[in-house]
Amino acid sequence: MSYTAPLKDMLFNIEHLARIDQVAQLPGFEDAGLETAQAVLEECAKLNEGVIAPLNWEGDKYPSSFHDGKVTTTPGFKEAFRQYAEGGWQGLQHPVDFGGQGLPKTIGAACGEILNSANMSFALCPLLTDGAIEALITAGSDDLKNVYLEKLVSGQWTGTMNLTEPQAGSDLAAVRSRAEPQPDGTYKVFGTKIFITYGEHDMAENIVHLVLARVTGAPEGVKGISLFVVPKFMVNADGSLGARNDVHCVSIEHKMGIKASPTAVLQYGDHGGAVGYLVGEENRGLEYMFIMMNAARYAVGVQGIAVSERAYQKAVGYAKDRVQSRPVDGSFTTAAPIIHHADVKRMLMTMRAATEGCRAMASVAAAAYDAAHHHPDAEVRKQNATFYEFLVPLVKGYSTEMSLEVTSLGVQVHGGMGFIEETGAAQYYRDAKILTIYEGTTAIQANDLVGRKTARDGGTSAKAIAAQIQKTETELTARGSANALAVAKRLTAARLAFVDVVEFIAANSKSNPNAAFAGSVPYLMLAGNLVAGWQLARALLVAEDLSAKGQDVPFMQAKITTARFYADHLLSRAPGVRDAIVEGAEAVTALPAEAF
């Protein structure tokens, strides 16, 4: 069950694809170059490999438990979280003004992958806290920042995101929790929230809930939702903890995966009303909550990459040890480790190529985020923000859907033993499933990609990305090596398929929206497939250069092989997806609901 952080691949992406040298030129990041990135990732790996990863399977066997209103986490989690917080990891990307380290997302995202590969159930607690911190930094008053941010950034307190209710699901217009204004400027909050990750636990002394609710008399629908801070324990004027607030956990869910993460049902206001503090202005809560949502959506995409990496390492280890049958090429005269069998190699290469492609895409997106927030030139900030926003649903949607394929292949490599829980491969498959659901299902990501990111500007942003990809195709063709030419051919076919779908969406979004949205998820998968393949194509160019110079030749040759495999086996799916979307829309939309 051991885990080794893929530091070499991460640092390759950070240096050559995300261009950490350019990130380090941004104001505030002058000390965050490659040397810093390597030092931080190495320390992160030590903690996670030695302390947090060994608890992953323990959490699956001995999940969090609920008794008498209290949640007890898996043995070892509380102590591990203390080490995590004391090491300053919660504040890695957050401002130094509140006790954080102020490092760029380009570095922080890689650390996030390491943490989630080590133990996704554990990592969900700091993930939600990150979102709460971002929301308060962006929309919180100075008073709220002064009371809560330093403790959240230090990991002394943790944060949650309270959106969903029993009747609402993903439809936040149906939120019914209410907030009644009080003479002292606070609010009394009443209602039930479900699926609250780490809504109750024993790892920190206070939990800061960010809660969507309607102020009395607010408009119906999403325009009438406000955001409130509701602490588990009230905070005294001197910063010490006071009385218990009127928010209580009434149960936790029994889940197919991420079992160690307590998913709580929280009840607000059963004893007179939970004291809440308005974040920003009334009726702008959804706007503020989306700050948390965007941060969380990217982070969930990284979770998909993380669990894929863990499943891949597990499958490779098993394939090297499991002896069964002779290879068809006669290279062994007796039974051999299954890693010598052609189809096992195909499965392992699919796992590796998908994981490394998504990792490269996420790394480049993180660098765009850093430039969008810190570059001194407003136009450069705008360009990077547009690029990042387009990539968020791809990182979230494509990486998590791919994680299901990767973790399923991980079980398949193990054969019958993969179906046995004690082997450990099945946990990654079960854990991965939630990633396509929470923080917005794949369909929600796809609708965002179609509506806000493609149709709204008539496909301009999408075609701008296609133009960048075409430049890489030109570089590959000019390189002229067999691998570069083969990848260029596949990349061109995938890009043309993508552009055709973009034009189809732009042409139909208003006149025939059912046709435009019928293929939204396949479009997201096509776009993610293309962008991940593009990044691996860029990686191939770098790897060929460095290999020719004699730099870490085994790693560079492996990167070249992976990029070529991705192009031949994954990018090659794109034209067929294009046909299904453009020519198959009618088949999706023709049948009435009653026909099912």
PDB file of C-alpha atoms in Angstrom, residues 31-300:
ATOM      1  CA  ASP A  31      11.415  33.537  -4.296  1.00  0.00           C
ATOM      2  CA  ALA A  32       9.199  30.820  -5.752  1.00  0.00           C
ATOM      3  CA  GLY A  33      11.433  29.473  -8.495  1.00  0.00           C
ATOM      4  CA  LEU A  34      12.355  25.891  -9.365  1.00  0.00           C
ATOM      5  CA  GLU A  35      14.672  25.487  -6.384  1.00  0.00           C
ATOM      6  CA  THR A  36      11.878  26.464  -4.014  1.00  0.00           C
ATOM      7  CA  ALA A  37       9.413  24.206  -5.819  1.00  0.00           C
ATOM      8  CA  GLN A  38      11.743  21.228  -5.493  1.00  0.00           C
ATOM      9  CA  ALA A  39      12.425  21.855  -1.807  1.00  0.00           C
ATOM     10  CA  VAL A  40       8.718  22.261  -0.987  1.00  0.00           C
ATOM     11  CA  LEU A  41       7.657  19.180  -2.942  1.00  0.00           C
ATOM     12  CA  GLU A  42      10.354  17.049  -1.347  1.00  0.00           C
ATOM     13  CA  GLU A  43       9.230  18.047   2.155  1.00  0.00           C
ATOM     14  CA  CYS A  44       5.607  17.506   1.193  1.00  0.00           C
ATOM     15  CA  ALA A  45       6.463  14.035  -0.059  1.00  0.00           C
ATOM     16  CA  LYS A  46       8.204  13.117   3.199  1.00  0.00           C
ATOM     17  CA  LEU A  47       5.158  13.941   5.331  1.00  0.00           C
ATOM     18  CA  ASN A  48       2.680  12.279   3.032  1.00  0.00           C
ATOM     19  CA  GLU A  49       4.658   9.154   2.229  1.00  0.00           C
ATOM     20  CA  GLY A  50       5.631   8.551   5.837  1.00  0.00           C
ATOM     21  CA  VAL A  51       2.650   9.747   7.897  1.00  0.00           C
ATOM     22  CA  ILE A  52      -0.523  10.272   5.858  1.00  0.00           C
ATOM     23  CA  ALA A  53      -0.367   7.587   3.145  1.00  0.00           C
ATOM     24  CA  PRO A  54      -0.169   4.673   5.628  1.00  0.00           C
ATOM     25  CA  LEU A  55      -3.548   5.789   7.019  1.00  0.00           C
ATOM     26  CA  ASN A  56      -5.350   5.530   3.680  1.00  0.00           C
ATOM     27  CA  TRP A  57      -6.311   1.864   3.846  1.00  0.00           C
ATOM     28  CA  GLU A  58      -6.891   2.154   7.590  1.00  0.00           C
ATOM     29  CA  GLY A  59      -9.502   4.811   6.867  1.00  0.00           C
ATOM     30  CA  ASP A  60     -11.264   2.493   4.428  1.00  0.00           C
ATOM     31  CA  LYS A  61     -11.355  -0.324   6.983  1.00  0.00           C
ATOM     32  CA  TYR A  62     -12.123   1.855  10.021  1.00  0.00           C
ATOM     33  CA  PRO A  63     -14.157   4.844   8.816  1.00  0.00           C
ATOM     34  CA  SER A  64     -15.209   7.860  10.825  1.00  0.00           C
ATOM     35  CA  SER A  65     -17.965   7.024  13.278  1.00  0.00           C
ATOM     36  CA  PHE A  66     -20.886   8.942  14.776  1.00  0.00           C
ATOM     37  CA  HIS A  67     -22.127   8.525  18.327  1.00  0.00           C
ATOM     38  CA  ASP A  68     -24.107  10.853  20.634  1.00  0.00           C
ATOM     39  CA  GLY A  69     -23.722  13.825  18.312  1.00  0.00           C
ATOM     40  CA  LYS A  70     -19.952  13.466  18.007  1.00  0.00           C
ATOM     41  CA  VAL A  71     -17.789  12.239  15.144  1.00  0.00           C
ATOM     42  CA  THR A  72     -14.614  10.276  15.799  1.00  0.00           C
ATOM     43  CA  THR A  73     -12.237  10.095  12.853  1.00  0.00           C
ATOM     44  CA  THR A  74     -10.106   7.103  11.880  1.00  0.00           C
ATOM     45  CA  PRO A  75      -7.362   6.316  14.428  1.00  0.00           C
ATOM     46  CA  GLY A  76      -4.269   8.302  13.507  1.00  0.00           C
ATOM     47  CA  PHE A  77      -6.077  11.039  11.554  1.00  0.00           C
ATOM     48  CA  LYS A  78      -6.119  13.531  14.398  1.00  0.00           C
ATOM     49  CA  GLU A  79      -2.385  13.191  15.033  1.00  0.00           C
ATOM     50  CA  ALA A  80      -1.573  13.329  11.320  1.00  0.00           C
ATOM     51  CA  PHE A  81      -3.652  16.484  10.898  1.00  0.00           C
ATOM     52  CA  ARG A  82      -1.771  18.086  13.767  1.00  0.00           C
ATOM     53  CA  GLN A  83       1.516  17.406  11.958  1.00  0.00           C
ATOM     54  CA  TYR A  84       0.035  18.698   8.715  1.00  0.00           C
ATOM     55  CA  ALA A  85      -1.080  21.939  10.353  1.00  0.00           C
ATOM     56  CA  GLU A  86       2.117  22.443  12.339  1.00  0.00           C
ATOM     57  CA  GLY A  87       4.109  22.057   9.136  1.00  0.00           C
ATOM     58  CA  GLY A  88       2.295  25.054   7.661  1.00  0.00           C
ATOM     59  CA  TRP A  89       0.772  23.039   4.807  1.00  0.00           C
ATOM     60  CA  GLN A  90      -2.733  24.485   5.180  1.00  0.00           C
ATOM     61  CA  GLY A  91      -1.380  27.966   4.526  1.00  0.00           C
ATOM     62  CA  LEU A  92       0.860  27.015   1.618  1.00  0.00           C
ATOM     63  CA  GLN A  93      -0.923  29.136  -1.019  1.00  0.00           C
ATOM     64  CA  HIS A  94      -2.575  31.666   1.260  1.00  0.00           C
ATOM     65  CA  PRO A  95      -1.409  35.257   1.922  1.00  0.00           C
ATOM     66  CA  VAL A  96       1.409  35.929   4.339  1.00  0.00           C
ATOM     67  CA  ASP A  97      -0.789  38.674   5.849  1.00  0.00           C
ATOM     68  CA  PHE A  98      -2.812  35.929   7.525  1.00  0.00           C
ATOM     69  CA  GLY A  99       0.063  33.611   8.356  1.00  0.00           C
ATOM     70  CA  GLY A 100       0.276  31.771   5.057  1.00  0.00           C
ATOM     71  CA  GLN A 101       3.359  31.123   2.938  1.00  0.00           C
ATOM     72  CA  GLY A 102       2.077  32.922  -0.143  1.00  0.00           C
ATOM     73  CA  LEU A 103       3.364  30.359  -2.642  1.00  0.00           C
ATOM     74  CA  PRO A 104       1.926  30.186  -6.164  1.00  0.00           C
ATOM     75  CA  LYS A 105      -0.751  27.727  -7.196  1.00  0.00           C
ATOM     76  CA  THR A 106       1.806  26.231  -9.587  1.00  0.00           C
ATOM     77  CA  ILE A 107       3.571  24.771  -6.545  1.00  0.00           C
ATOM     78  CA  GLY A 108       0.521  24.362  -4.332  1.00  0.00           C
ATOM     79  CA  ALA A 109      -1.360  22.252  -6.869  1.00  0.00           C
ATOM     80  CA  ALA A 110       1.447  19.692  -6.993  1.00  0.00           C
ATOM     81  CA  CYS A 111       1.429  19.490  -3.197  1.00  0.00           C
ATOM     82  CA  GLY A 112      -2.329  19.016  -3.359  1.00  0.00           C
ATOM     83  CA  GLU A 113      -1.871  16.035  -5.646  1.00  0.00           C
ATOM     84  CA  ILE A 114       0.656  14.470  -3.283  1.00  0.00           C
ATOM     85  CA  LEU A 115      -1.704  14.879  -0.328  1.00  0.00           C
ATOM     86  CA  ASN A 116      -4.660  13.418  -2.200  1.00  0.00           C
ATOM     87  CA  SER A 117      -2.660  10.489  -3.561  1.00  0.00           C
ATOM     88  CA  ALA A 118      -1.535   9.761  -0.041  1.00  0.00           C
ATOM     89  CA  ASN A 119      -5.025   9.847   1.430  1.00  0.00           C
ATOM     90  CA  MET A 120      -8.005  11.404  -0.321  1.00  0.00           C
ATOM     91  CA  SER A 121     -10.336  11.050   2.664  1.00  0.00           C
ATOM     92  CA  PHE A 122      -7.852  12.947   4.829  1.00  0.00           C
ATOM     93  CA  ALA A 123      -7.166  15.572   2.152  1.00  0.00           C
ATOM     94  CA  LEU A 124     -10.818  16.592   1.911  1.00  0.00           C
ATOM     95  CA  CYS A 125     -10.612  18.452   5.219  1.00  0.00           C
ATOM     96  CA  PRO A 126      -7.911  20.937   4.137  1.00  0.00           C
ATOM     97  CA  LEU A 127      -9.491  21.146   0.657  1.00  0.00           C
ATOM     98  CA  LEU A 128     -12.738  22.548   2.060  1.00  0.00           C
ATOM     99  CA  THR A 129     -10.825  24.808   4.424  1.00  0.00           C
ATOM    100  CA  ASP A 130      -8.962  26.281   1.443  1.00  0.00           C
ATOM    101  CA  GLY A 131     -12.286  27.181  -0.139  1.00  0.00           C
ATOM    102  CA  ALA A 132     -13.555  28.864   3.007  1.00  0.00           C
ATOM    103  CA  ILE A 133     -10.351  30.881   3.249  1.00  0.00           C
ATOM    104  CA  GLU A 134     -10.664  32.058  -0.366  1.00  0.00           C
ATOM    105  CA  ALA A 135     -14.270  33.140   0.139  1.00  0.00           C
ATOM    106  CA  LEU A 136     -13.450  35.137   3.273  1.00  0.00           C
ATOM    107  CA  ILE A 137     -10.408  36.760   1.682  1.00  0.00           C
ATOM    108  CA  THR A 138     -12.512  37.843  -1.290  1.00  0.00           C
ATOM    109  CA  ALA A 139     -15.812  38.844   0.319  1.00  0.00           C
ATOM    110  CA  GLY A 140     -15.419  38.858   4.097  1.00  0.00           C
ATOM    111  CA  SER A 141     -15.419  42.033   6.167  1.00  0.00           C
ATOM    112  CA  ASP A 142     -12.296  43.089   8.032  1.00  0.00           C
ATOM    113  CA  ASP A 143     -13.914  41.890  11.245  1.00  0.00           C
ATOM    114  CA  LEU A 144     -14.562  38.422   9.838  1.00  0.00           C
ATOM    115  CA  LYS A 145     -11.053  38.242   8.423  1.00  0.00           C
ATOM    116  CA  ASN A 146      -9.529  39.256  11.737  1.00  0.00           C
ATOM    117  CA  VAL A 147     -11.522  36.679  13.683  1.00  0.00           C
ATOM    118  CA  TYR A 148     -11.286  33.672  11.384  1.00  0.00           C
ATOM    119  CA  LEU A 149      -8.580  33.799   8.758  1.00  0.00           C
ATOM    120  CA  GLU A 150      -5.434  33.338  10.807  1.00  0.00           C
ATOM    121  CA  LYS A 151      -6.894  30.327  12.611  1.00  0.00           C
ATOM    122  CA  LEU A 152      -8.107  28.779   9.349  1.00  0.00           C
ATOM    123  CA  VAL A 153      -4.813  29.396   7.556  1.00  0.00           C
ATOM    124  CA  SER A 154      -2.862  27.835  10.422  1.00  0.00           C
ATOM    125  CA  GLY A 155      -5.062  24.738  10.443  1.00  0.00           C
ATOM    126  CA  GLN A 156      -6.061  25.389  14.038  1.00  0.00           C
ATOM    127  CA  TRP A 157      -9.653  25.626  12.780  1.00  0.00           C
ATOM    128  CA  THR A 158     -11.171  24.020   9.685  1.00  0.00           C
ATOM    129  CA  GLY A 159     -13.834  25.206   7.259  1.00  0.00           C
ATOM    130  CA  THR A 160     -16.814  23.749   5.422  1.00  0.00           C
ATOM    131  CA  MET A 161     -19.079  24.628   2.523  1.00  0.00           C
ATOM    132  CA  ASN A 162     -22.841  24.248   3.204  1.00  0.00           C
ATOM    133  CA  LEU A 163     -24.870  24.349   0.000  1.00  0.00           C
ATOM    134  CA  THR A 164     -27.002  21.271  -0.461  1.00  0.00           C
ATOM    135  CA  GLU A 165     -30.313  20.551   1.244  1.00  0.00           C
ATOM    136  CA  PRO A 166     -32.547  17.465   1.066  1.00  0.00           C
ATOM    137  CA  GLN A 167     -34.929  19.047  -1.456  1.00  0.00           C
ATOM    138  CA  ALA A 168     -32.331  21.065  -3.373  1.00  0.00           C
ATOM    139  CA  GLY A 169     -29.516  18.826  -4.561  1.00  0.00           C
ATOM    140  CA  SER A 170     -27.533  20.791  -7.132  1.00  0.00           C
ATOM    141  CA  ASP A 171     -30.448  23.160  -7.740  1.00  0.00           C
ATOM    142  CA  LEU A 172     -29.468  25.931  -5.356  1.00  0.00           C
ATOM    143  CA  ALA A 173     -32.490  27.994  -6.354  1.00  0.00           C
ATOM    144  CA  ALA A 174     -34.418  25.547  -4.150  1.00  0.00           C
ATOM    145  CA  VAL A 175     -32.425  26.352  -0.978  1.00  0.00           C
ATOM    146  CA  ARG A 176     -34.828  26.921   1.935  1.00  0.00           C
ATOM    147  CA  SER A 177     -32.541  27.506   4.938  1.00  0.00           C
ATOM    148  CA  ARG A 178     -33.442  30.887   6.368  1.00  0.00           C
ATOM    149  CA  ALA A 179     -31.627  33.666   8.197  1.00  0.00           C
ATOM    150  CA  GLU A 180     -33.433  36.120  10.464  1.00  0.00           C
ATOM    151  CA  PRO A 181     -31.740  39.498  11.062  1.00  0.00           C
ATOM    152  CA  GLN A 182     -31.031  40.395  14.711  1.00  0.00           C
ATOM    153  CA  PRO A 183     -30.744  43.867  16.307  1.00  0.00           C
ATOM    154  CA  ASP A 184     -27.005  43.379  16.939  1.00  0.00           C
ATOM    155  CA  GLY A 185     -26.274  42.837  13.240  1.00  0.00           C
ATOM    156  CA  THR A 186     -26.011  39.052  13.464  1.00  0.00           C
ATOM    157  CA  TYR A 187     -28.500  36.577  12.006  1.00  0.00           C
ATOM    158  CA  LYS A 188     -30.264  33.512  13.373  1.00  0.00           C
ATOM    159  CA  VAL A 189     -29.872  30.653  10.905  1.00  0.00           C
ATOM    160  CA  PHE A 190     -32.339  27.764  10.599  1.00  0.00           C
ATOM    161  CA  GLY A 191     -32.358  24.756   8.288  1.00  0.00           C
ATOM    162  CA  THR A 192     -30.869  21.409   7.307  1.00  0.00           C
ATOM    163  CA  LYS A 193     -27.756  20.915   5.204  1.00  0.00           C
ATOM    164  CA  ILE A 194     -26.674  17.567   3.776  1.00  0.00           C
ATOM    165  CA  PHE A 195     -23.471  16.124   2.280  1.00  0.00           C
ATOM    166  CA  ILE A 196     -21.266  18.438   4.376  1.00  0.00           C
ATOM    167  CA  THR A 197     -17.699  17.193   4.127  1.00  0.00           C
ATOM    168  CA  TYR A 198     -16.008  17.265   7.530  1.00  0.00           C
ATOM    169  CA  GLY A 199     -19.093  19.030   8.886  1.00  0.00           C
ATOM    170  CA  GLU A 200     -18.255  17.472  12.242  1.00  0.00           C
ATOM    171  CA  HIS A 201     -14.986  15.898  13.369  1.00  0.00           C
ATOM    172  CA  ASP A 202     -12.421  15.741  16.165  1.00  0.00           C
ATOM    173  CA  MET A 203      -9.301  16.957  14.315  1.00  0.00           C
ATOM    174  CA  ALA A 204      -9.565  20.716  15.075  1.00  0.00           C
ATOM    175  CA  GLU A 205     -10.902  22.752  17.961  1.00  0.00           C
ATOM    176  CA  ASN A 206     -13.421  24.734  15.894  1.00  0.00           C
ATOM    177  CA  ILE A 207     -15.235  24.325  12.558  1.00  0.00           C
ATOM    178  CA  VAL A 208     -16.202  27.392  10.535  1.00  0.00           C
ATOM    179  CA  HIS A 209     -19.253  26.693   8.402  1.00  0.00           C
ATOM    180  CA  LEU A 210     -19.967  28.849   5.358  1.00  0.00           C
ATOM    181  CA  VAL A 211     -23.711  28.514   4.866  1.00  0.00           C
ATOM    182  CA  LEU A 212     -26.116  29.521   2.108  1.00  0.00           C
ATOM    183  CA  ALA A 213     -29.467  30.745   3.430  1.00  0.00           C
ATOM    184  CA  ARG A 214     -32.263  33.182   2.607  1.00  0.00           C
ATOM    185  CA  VAL A 215     -32.724  36.341   4.618  1.00  0.00           C
ATOM    186  CA  THR A 216     -36.323  36.901   5.625  1.00  0.00           C
ATOM    187  CA  GLY A 217     -38.134  38.571   2.717  1.00  0.00           C
ATOM    188  CA  ALA A 218     -35.441  37.788   0.143  1.00  0.00           C
ATOM    189  CA  PRO A 219     -36.404  37.179  -3.501  1.00  0.00           C
ATOM    190  CA  GLU A 220     -37.089  33.634  -4.655  1.00  0.00           C
ATOM    191  CA  GLY A 221     -34.509  31.761  -6.706  1.00  0.00           C
ATOM    192  CA  VAL A 222     -30.759  32.193  -6.733  1.00  0.00           C
ATOM    193  CA  LYS A 223     -31.033  35.993  -6.468  1.00  0.00           C
ATOM    194  CA  GLY A 224     -32.249  35.708  -2.888  1.00  0.00           C
ATOM    195  CA  ILE A 225     -29.421  33.621  -1.427  1.00  0.00           C
ATOM    196  CA  SER A 226     -26.955  35.039   1.099  1.00  0.00           C
ATOM    197  CA  LEU A 227     -23.770  33.601   2.596  1.00  0.00           C
ATOM    198  CA  PHE A 228     -23.085  33.361   6.323  1.00  0.00           C
ATOM    199  CA  VAL A 229     -20.268  32.350   8.628  1.00  0.00           C
ATOM    200  CA  VAL A 230     -21.665  30.051  11.308  1.00  0.00           C
ATOM    201  CA  PRO A 231     -18.963  28.777  13.700  1.00  0.00           C
ATOM    202  CA  LYS A 232     -19.376  25.542  15.632  1.00  0.00           C
ATOM    203  CA  PHE A 233     -18.179  27.400  18.727  1.00  0.00           C
ATOM    204  CA  MET A 234     -18.700  31.103  19.220  1.00  0.00           C
ATOM    205  CA  VAL A 235     -15.544  33.192  19.319  1.00  0.00           C
ATOM    206  CA  ASN A 236     -14.969  35.587  22.223  1.00  0.00           C
ATOM    207  CA  ALA A 237     -13.596  39.094  21.812  1.00  0.00           C
ATOM    208  CA  ASP A 238     -10.117  37.919  22.821  1.00  0.00           C
ATOM    209  CA  GLY A 239     -10.159  35.144  20.194  1.00  0.00           C
ATOM    210  CA  SER A 240     -10.829  32.331  22.642  1.00  0.00           C
ATOM    211  CA  LEU A 241     -13.663  29.886  22.100  1.00  0.00           C
ATOM    212  CA  GLY A 242     -16.979  30.462  23.811  1.00  0.00           C
ATOM    213  CA  ALA A 243     -20.326  28.705  23.906  1.00  0.00           C
ATOM    214  CA  ARG A 244     -21.429  25.999  21.477  1.00  0.00           C
ATOM    215  CA  ASN A 245     -23.448  27.463  18.603  1.00  0.00           C
ATOM    216  CA  ASP A 246     -26.822  26.008  17.626  1.00  0.00           C
ATOM    217  CA  VAL A 247     -25.519  23.833  14.792  1.00  0.00           C
ATOM    218  CA  HIS A 248     -25.356  20.102  15.348  1.00  0.00           C
ATOM    219  CA  CYS A 249     -24.483  16.989  13.401  1.00  0.00           C
ATOM    220  CA  VAL A 250     -27.422  14.565  13.396  1.00  0.00           C
ATOM    221  CA  SER A 251     -25.824  11.820  11.304  1.00  0.00           C
ATOM    222  CA  ILE A 252     -23.024  10.965   8.879  1.00  0.00           C
ATOM    223  CA  GLU A 253     -23.403   9.097   5.604  1.00  0.00           C
ATOM    224  CA  HIS A 254     -22.310   5.530   4.896  1.00  0.00           C
ATOM    225  CA  LYS A 255     -20.575   5.779   1.529  1.00  0.00           C
ATOM    226  CA  MET A 256     -19.112   3.500  -1.143  1.00  0.00           C
ATOM    227  CA  GLY A 257     -15.796   5.365  -0.988  1.00  0.00           C
ATOM    228  CA  ILE A 258     -13.853   8.084   0.875  1.00  0.00           C
ATOM    229  CA  LYS A 259     -15.183   6.329   3.964  1.00  0.00           C
ATOM    230  CA  ALA A 260     -12.856   8.016   6.433  1.00  0.00           C
ATOM    231  CA  SER A 261     -14.137  11.468   5.467  1.00  0.00           C
ATOM    232  CA  PRO A 262     -17.194  12.250   7.613  1.00  0.00           C
ATOM    233  CA  THR A 263     -20.020  13.480   5.359  1.00  0.00           C
ATOM    234  CA  ALA A 264     -22.421  15.110   7.773  1.00  0.00           C
ATOM    235  CA  VAL A 265     -26.055  16.101   7.972  1.00  0.00           C
ATOM    236  CA  LEU A 266     -26.091  19.392   9.888  1.00  0.00           C
ATOM    237  CA  GLN A 267     -29.112  20.838  11.647  1.00  0.00           C
ATOM    238  CA  TYR A 268     -29.198  24.594  12.254  1.00  0.00           C
ATOM    239  CA  GLY A 269     -31.420  26.334  14.763  1.00  0.00           C
ATOM    240  CA  ASP A 270     -33.210  23.569  16.651  1.00  0.00           C
ATOM    241  CA  HIS A 271     -32.546  25.398  19.918  1.00  0.00           C
ATOM    242  CA  GLY A 272     -33.378  28.997  19.113  1.00  0.00           C
ATOM    243  CA  GLY A 273     -31.244  29.664  16.026  1.00  0.00           C
ATOM    244  CA  ALA A 274     -27.581  29.368  15.078  1.00  0.00           C
ATOM    245  CA  VAL A 275     -25.717  32.675  15.227  1.00  0.00           C
ATOM    246  CA  GLY A 276     -24.471  33.618  11.780  1.00  0.00           C
ATOM    247  CA  TYR A 277     -22.478  36.519  10.351  1.00  0.00           C
ATOM    248  CA  LEU A 278     -23.213  37.874   6.881  1.00  0.00           C
ATOM    249  CA  VAL A 279     -20.414  37.555   4.344  1.00  0.00           C
ATOM    250  CA  GLY A 280     -20.431  40.560   2.027  1.00  0.00           C
ATOM    251  CA  GLU A 281     -23.896  41.804   1.055  1.00  0.00           C
ATOM    252  CA  GLU A 282     -27.297  40.186   1.332  1.00  0.00           C
ATOM    253  CA  ASN A 283     -28.529  38.244  -1.735  1.00  0.00           C
ATOM    254  CA  ARG A 284     -25.032  37.885  -3.212  1.00  0.00           C
ATOM    255  CA  GLY A 285     -24.272  34.593  -1.497  1.00  0.00           C
ATOM    256  CA  LEU A 286     -24.176  32.452  -4.600  1.00  0.00           C
ATOM    257  CA  GLU A 287     -21.657  34.824  -6.171  1.00  0.00           C
ATOM    258  CA  TYR A 288     -19.403  34.474  -3.133  1.00  0.00           C
ATOM    259  CA  MET A 289     -19.950  30.736  -2.836  1.00  0.00           C
ATOM    260  CA  PHE A 290     -18.757  30.285  -6.388  1.00  0.00           C
ATOM    261  CA  ILE A 291     -15.369  31.547  -5.226  1.00  0.00           C
ATOM    262  CA  MET A 292     -15.219  28.448  -3.055  1.00  0.00           C
ATOM    263  CA  MET A 293     -16.739  26.315  -5.790  1.00  0.00           C
ATOM    264  CA  ASN A 294     -14.174  27.313  -8.424  1.00  0.00           C
ATOM    265  CA  ALA A 295     -11.301  26.629  -6.052  1.00  0.00           C
ATOM    266  CA  ALA A 296     -12.861  23.311  -5.078  1.00  0.00           C
ATOM    267  CA  ARG A 297     -13.588  22.273  -8.669  1.00  0.00           C
ATOM    268  CA  TYR A 298      -9.959  22.642  -9.672  1.00  0.00           C
ATOM    269  CA  ALA A 299      -8.914  20.811  -6.496  1.00  0.00           C
ATOM    270  CA  VAL A 300     -11.306  17.933  -7.231  1.00  0.00           C
TER     271      VAL A 300
END
